[in-house]
Amino acid sequence: MDKPFLSVCIITYNHVNYIKQAIDGALMQKTDFPIEIIVADDFSTDGTREILQDYLLKIPTNFRLILQDKNVGPAENWMDLMAAPTGKYVAYLDGDDYWIDDNKLQKQVNYLEKNSKVVMCFTNIEVYDNDTKDTKEWAKIEDIDYDITNFIKENAAASCTIVFRNGLVDVSKCNIQNIAFGDWAFYLFLLQFGNAKYLDFISAVYRVSSQSQLSKISLIKYLFKKKEFYYFFLHNPVFSKYKNLIRDRYISTLYALAIRLEKNDKERKKYLRQVIRSVGFGRVLLTIKALTKYVS
C-alpha cells in the first residue's frame, strides 16, 4: 500500500451495535489520496473486537488495530491511538458516531492543502438521540476563522468532524490524560501552531442518549470537570500568554458551579470564596456586590 496521506483514527469500547457504521463511513470516503484506518479497542467484551477482527481479514492492507489486552480506560486508549497515525493529516471518530458525507475527507484535506496557516478544520453535525430516534442539526456554528482564544472560551468542534495536521503535537508530553475533555485540551495544544476553520456542511452524526442530557445533577458534574479543565491550563506555563483569558473562564465556571449548589451550602460558599479571592488577580468578571448575597 502507498504511504497513507491521511489516517482515520477510531476509538471504541463496547460499541457492538455501532462500530460497523463508524468503519463503513470511513470506507465509503471518496478521495484522491490513500488513507489508513486505525481502530483502538479498549478490551471490548460485547462482540466489538470480533467485528474488528473480521474487518482486518477483509481489508488487511489499510486497516490497523490496537487491541488492549486489558481495560486501560479511555484516556490511555486514546493516547495509544493518537501516537499511531502516519498520515500527513488525521481524522478522528468515536466508535458510536459515523460519517454521512462521502466527500468529507476530500473537502477538508483540500482546504488544509490550500491554507497552510490552518492546522485543523471541522464541520457541523447531526445529533441523533438513541432513545427518541430524533435527529436534528447541531446549533448553527459561527462561520469564522477560529484561533486559540475562541477555543479557550468554548469548544466549538465536534470531535467526529475534525481533520488536523499530524506531527505538530506530541500528546504524550501534554499530560492531558487525567483531565476531562481530552479532545478539547488537545485542540488548545494544536492551536498554538495555527488557526482552525469551520467548513459549513454536515459531515457526521453524533449519538446521544436522552437519559444523558444535562440534568441539574449532571450539569453540576460537567461544571466541576470544566473547572478542573481551566485549572489545568491556568497553571500550565505553556499557556501563560493566555493566562488572563483562562483565569476569566475559570472564575466564571467557579461562579456558575457555586450558584447551582443550592442544597450544599458549605460547598457553595467554598467555591464562591474562591471566586472572590480570584477576582483580585485578574480582570473582575463578577463584583463583590453581586456575590455577597450568596456568602454569609
Coordinates of C-alpha atoms in Angstrom, one line a residue:
M1 CA 0.0 0.0 0.0
D2 CA 1.1 3.5 -0.7
K3 CA 2.1 5.5 2.4
P4 CA -1.2 6.9 3.7
F5 CA -1.8 10.6 3.2
L6 CA -4.5 10.6 5.9
S7 CA -5.0 8.4 8.9
V8 CA -8.6 7.8 10.2
C9 CA -8.4 7.2 14.0
I10 CA -11.4 5.5 15.6
I11 CA -11.7 4.8 19.3
T12 CA -14.0 2.2 20.6
Y13 CA -15.2 0.3 23.7
N14 CA -18.3 -2.0 23.7
H15 CA -19.7 -0.4 20.5
V16 CA -21.0 -3.7 19.0
N17 CA -24.2 -2.0 17.7
Y18 CA -22.4 1.0 16.2
I19 CA -18.8 0.1 15.2
K20 CA -19.7 -1.2 11.7
Q21 CA -21.4 2.1 10.9
A22 CA -18.4 4.0 12.0
I23 CA -15.9 2.0 10.0
D24 CA -18.2 1.8 6.9
G25 CA -18.4 5.6 7.0
A26 CA -14.7 5.8 6.7
L27 CA -14.5 3.1 4.0
M28 CA -17.0 4.9 1.8
Q29 CA -14.9 8.1 1.6
K30 CA -14.0 9.1 -2.0
T31 CA -10.5 10.5 -2.0
D32 CA -7.7 11.1 -4.5
F33 CA -5.2 10.1 -1.8
P34 CA -4.6 6.9 0.2
I35 CA -5.9 6.6 3.7
E36 CA -5.4 4.2 6.6
I37 CA -7.9 3.3 9.2
I38 CA -6.7 2.7 12.8
V39 CA -9.1 1.4 15.5
A40 CA -8.1 1.3 19.2
D41 CA -10.3 -1.0 21.2
D42 CA -10.2 -0.9 25.0
F43 CA -10.8 -4.6 25.6
S44 CA -14.4 -4.7 24.5
T45 CA -16.4 -7.7 25.8
D46 CA -19.6 -7.3 23.8
G47 CA -18.6 -8.6 20.4
T48 CA -16.9 -5.4 19.1
R49 CA -13.5 -7.0 19.0
E50 CA -14.7 -9.8 16.9
I51 CA -16.2 -7.4 14.4
L52 CA -12.9 -5.6 14.2
Q53 CA -11.0 -8.8 13.5
D54 CA -13.4 -9.6 10.7
Y55 CA -12.7 -6.2 9.1
L56 CA -8.9 -6.9 9.4
L57 CA -9.3 -10.1 7.4
K58 CA -11.3 -8.3 4.7
I59 CA -9.1 -5.2 4.4
P60 CA -5.6 -6.0 5.8
T61 CA -3.7 -3.5 3.6
N62 CA -5.1 -0.3 5.0
F63 CA -6.6 -1.3 8.3
R64 CA -4.8 -1.5 11.7
L65 CA -6.0 -2.5 15.1
I66 CA -4.7 -1.5 18.6
L67 CA -6.2 -4.2 20.8
Q68 CA -5.7 -3.6 24.5
D69 CA -5.0 -6.8 26.5
K70 CA -7.0 -5.4 29.4
N71 CA -9.3 -2.5 30.0
V72 CA -7.0 0.5 30.3
G73 CA -9.6 3.3 30.3
P74 CA -10.5 5.8 27.6
A75 CA -7.6 8.2 28.3
E76 CA -4.8 5.6 27.8
N77 CA -6.6 4.0 24.9
W78 CA -6.8 7.5 23.3
M79 CA -3.2 8.2 23.9
D80 CA -2.2 5.0 22.2
L81 CA -4.4 5.8 19.3
M82 CA -3.1 9.3 18.9
A83 CA 0.5 8.0 18.8
A84 CA -0.3 5.6 15.9
P85 CA -1.2 7.7 12.7
T86 CA 1.4 8.0 10.0
G87 CA -0.5 10.2 7.5
K88 CA 0.1 13.9 6.9
Y89 CA -3.4 14.5 8.2
V90 CA -5.5 12.8 10.9
A91 CA -9.3 12.4 11.1
Y92 CA -10.9 11.3 14.4
L93 CA -14.0 9.5 15.2
D94 CA -15.6 7.8 18.3
G95 CA -16.9 4.3 17.6
D96 CA -20.5 5.2 18.2
D97 CA -20.5 8.1 15.8
Y98 CA -20.4 7.9 12.0
W99 CA -19.8 10.0 8.8
I100 CA -22.6 10.6 6.3
D101 CA -20.8 12.7 3.6
D102 CA -18.6 10.5 1.4
N103 CA -16.6 13.5 0.4
K104 CA -15.9 14.7 3.9
L105 CA -12.2 13.9 4.0
Q106 CA -11.5 15.2 0.5
K107 CA -13.2 18.5 1.2
Q108 CA -11.3 19.0 4.4
V109 CA -7.9 18.0 3.0
N110 CA -8.4 20.2 0.0
Y111 CA -9.0 23.2 2.3
L112 CA -5.9 22.4 4.5
E113 CA -3.7 21.9 1.5
K114 CA -4.6 25.4 0.3
N115 CA -4.4 27.1 3.7
S116 CA -1.1 26.4 5.4
K117 CA -1.8 28.6 8.4
V118 CA -4.9 26.4 9.3
V119 CA -4.0 23.4 11.5
M120 CA -7.4 22.0 11.9
C121 CA -10.8 22.1 10.3
F122 CA -14.2 20.9 11.4
T123 CA -17.8 20.8 10.2
N124 CA -21.4 20.8 11.5
I125 CA -23.1 17.6 12.6
E126 CA -26.5 16.0 13.1
V127 CA -27.4 14.9 16.6
Y128 CA -29.2 11.5 16.9
D129 CA -31.0 10.6 20.1
N130 CA -30.7 6.8 20.5
D131 CA -33.8 6.8 22.8
T132 CA -36.2 9.0 21.0
K133 CA -34.8 8.3 17.5
D134 CA -35.0 12.0 16.7
T135 CA -32.3 13.7 14.6
K136 CA -31.6 17.4 14.5
E137 CA -28.9 19.6 13.2
W138 CA -26.5 20.9 15.9
A139 CA -26.7 24.5 16.8
K140 CA -25.5 26.7 14.0
I141 CA -21.8 27.3 14.2
E142 CA -20.4 30.7 13.5
D143 CA -18.6 30.7 10.2
I144 CA -15.4 32.4 11.2
D145 CA -11.7 31.7 11.4
Y146 CA -11.1 30.3 14.9
D147 CA -8.0 30.9 16.8
I148 CA -6.9 29.6 20.2
T149 CA -8.7 32.3 22.1
N150 CA -12.1 31.2 20.6
F151 CA -11.4 27.6 21.8
I152 CA -10.3 28.7 25.2
K153 CA -13.7 30.3 25.6
E154 CA -15.6 27.2 24.4
N155 CA -15.0 24.0 22.4
A156 CA -16.7 24.7 19.0
A157 CA -15.7 21.5 17.3
A158 CA -17.4 18.1 17.4
S159 CA -14.5 15.6 17.6
C160 CA -16.2 13.3 15.0
T161 CA -15.7 16.0 12.3
I162 CA -12.2 17.2 12.8
V163 CA -9.2 16.8 10.5
F164 CA -5.9 18.1 11.7
R165 CA -2.2 18.3 10.7
N166 CA -0.2 15.4 12.1
G167 CA 3.1 15.8 13.9
L168 CA 2.6 19.2 15.5
V169 CA 1.7 18.0 19.0
D170 CA 3.2 15.0 20.9
V171 CA 0.2 14.0 23.1
S172 CA 2.5 12.0 25.4
K173 CA 4.1 15.3 26.5
C174 CA 0.9 17.2 27.1
N175 CA -0.1 15.5 30.3
I176 CA -3.8 15.7 29.5
Q177 CA -4.7 12.1 30.1
N178 CA -6.1 12.7 33.5
I179 CA -8.3 15.7 32.8
A180 CA -11.8 15.8 31.3
F181 CA -12.4 17.0 27.8
G182 CA -9.2 15.5 26.4
D183 CA -10.2 16.3 22.8
W184 CA -10.8 20.0 23.7
A185 CA -7.5 20.1 25.6
F186 CA -5.7 18.6 22.6
Y187 CA -7.2 21.4 20.3
L188 CA -5.7 24.0 22.6
F189 CA -2.2 22.5 22.3
L190 CA -2.7 22.2 18.5
L191 CA -4.0 25.7 18.0
Q192 CA -0.7 27.1 19.3
F193 CA 0.6 26.4 15.8
G194 CA -2.2 28.0 13.7
N195 CA -5.9 28.6 13.4
A196 CA -9.0 26.3 13.0
K197 CA -11.6 26.7 10.2
Y198 CA -15.2 25.8 10.3
L199 CA -16.5 24.4 7.0
D200 CA -20.2 24.8 6.6
F201 CA -21.6 21.4 5.8
I202 CA -22.9 18.4 7.8
S203 CA -20.4 15.6 7.7
A204 CA -21.3 13.3 10.6
V205 CA -23.8 12.0 13.1
Y206 CA -23.2 12.3 16.8
R207 CA -25.1 9.9 19.0
V208 CA -26.6 11.0 22.3
S209 CA -28.9 9.4 24.8
S210 CA -31.8 11.4 26.2
Q211 CA -31.0 9.9 29.5
S212 CA -27.6 11.6 29.4
Q213 CA -28.8 15.1 28.6
L214 CA -27.7 17.7 31.1
S215 CA -29.9 17.4 34.1
K216 CA -29.3 19.6 37.1
I217 CA -27.1 17.0 38.7
S218 CA -25.1 16.2 35.5
L219 CA -24.7 19.9 34.8
I220 CA -23.0 20.3 38.2
K221 CA -20.7 17.4 37.4
Y222 CA -20.0 19.0 34.0
L223 CA -19.2 22.3 35.6
F224 CA -16.9 20.7 38.1
K225 CA -14.9 19.0 35.3
K226 CA -14.8 22.3 33.4
K227 CA -13.4 24.0 36.5
E228 CA -10.7 21.4 36.7
F229 CA -10.0 21.8 33.0
Y230 CA -9.4 25.5 33.3
Y231 CA -7.4 25.0 36.4
F232 CA -5.0 22.7 34.5
F233 CA -4.4 25.3 31.8
L234 CA -4.3 28.2 34.3
H235 CA -1.2 26.5 35.9
N236 CA 0.4 25.3 32.6
P237 CA 3.3 27.6 31.7
V238 CA 2.9 26.7 28.0
F239 CA -0.3 28.9 28.0
S240 CA 1.0 31.8 30.1
K241 CA 0.3 34.1 27.2
Y242 CA -3.4 33.4 27.6
K243 CA -3.5 33.4 31.4
N244 CA -5.9 36.3 31.8
L245 CA -8.5 34.8 29.5
I246 CA -8.1 31.3 31.1
R247 CA -8.5 32.9 34.5
D248 CA -11.6 34.6 33.5
R249 CA -13.1 31.4 32.2
Y250 CA -12.0 29.6 35.4
I251 CA -13.6 32.2 37.6
S252 CA -16.9 32.3 35.7
T253 CA -17.1 28.5 35.8
L254 CA -16.5 28.6 39.6
Y255 CA -19.3 31.0 39.9
A256 CA -21.7 29.0 37.7
L257 CA -20.9 25.9 39.8
A258 CA -21.3 27.7 43.1
I259 CA -24.8 29.2 42.4
R260 CA -26.1 25.8 41.4
L261 CA -25.1 24.1 44.6
E262 CA -28.3 25.2 46.4
K263 CA -28.6 22.0 48.5
N264 CA -24.9 22.0 49.6
D265 CA -24.4 25.3 51.3
K266 CA -20.9 24.5 52.6
E267 CA -19.6 23.6 49.1
R268 CA -21.3 26.6 47.5
K269 CA -19.7 29.0 49.9
K270 CA -16.3 27.4 49.3
Y271 CA -16.4 28.0 45.6
L272 CA -17.8 31.5 46.0
R273 CA -14.9 32.3 48.3
Q274 CA -12.5 31.0 45.6
V275 CA -14.2 33.4 43.1
I276 CA -13.8 36.3 45.4
R277 CA -10.1 35.5 46.0
S278 CA -9.6 35.0 42.3
V279 CA -11.0 38.3 41.1
G280 CA -8.2 40.2 42.8
F281 CA -5.7 38.6 40.5
G282 CA -7.1 39.5 37.1
R283 CA -9.9 41.3 35.4
V284 CA -13.0 41.4 37.6
L285 CA -15.8 39.5 35.9
L286 CA -18.1 39.5 38.9
T287 CA -18.3 42.2 41.5
I288 CA -18.2 41.5 45.2
K289 CA -21.5 43.3 45.5
A290 CA -23.0 40.7 43.1
L291 CA -21.6 37.8 45.1
T292 CA -22.4 38.9 48.7
K293 CA -26.0 37.6 48.6
Y294 CA -24.6 34.1 48.2
V295 CA -22.0 34.3 51.0
S296 CA -22.9 34.9 54.7

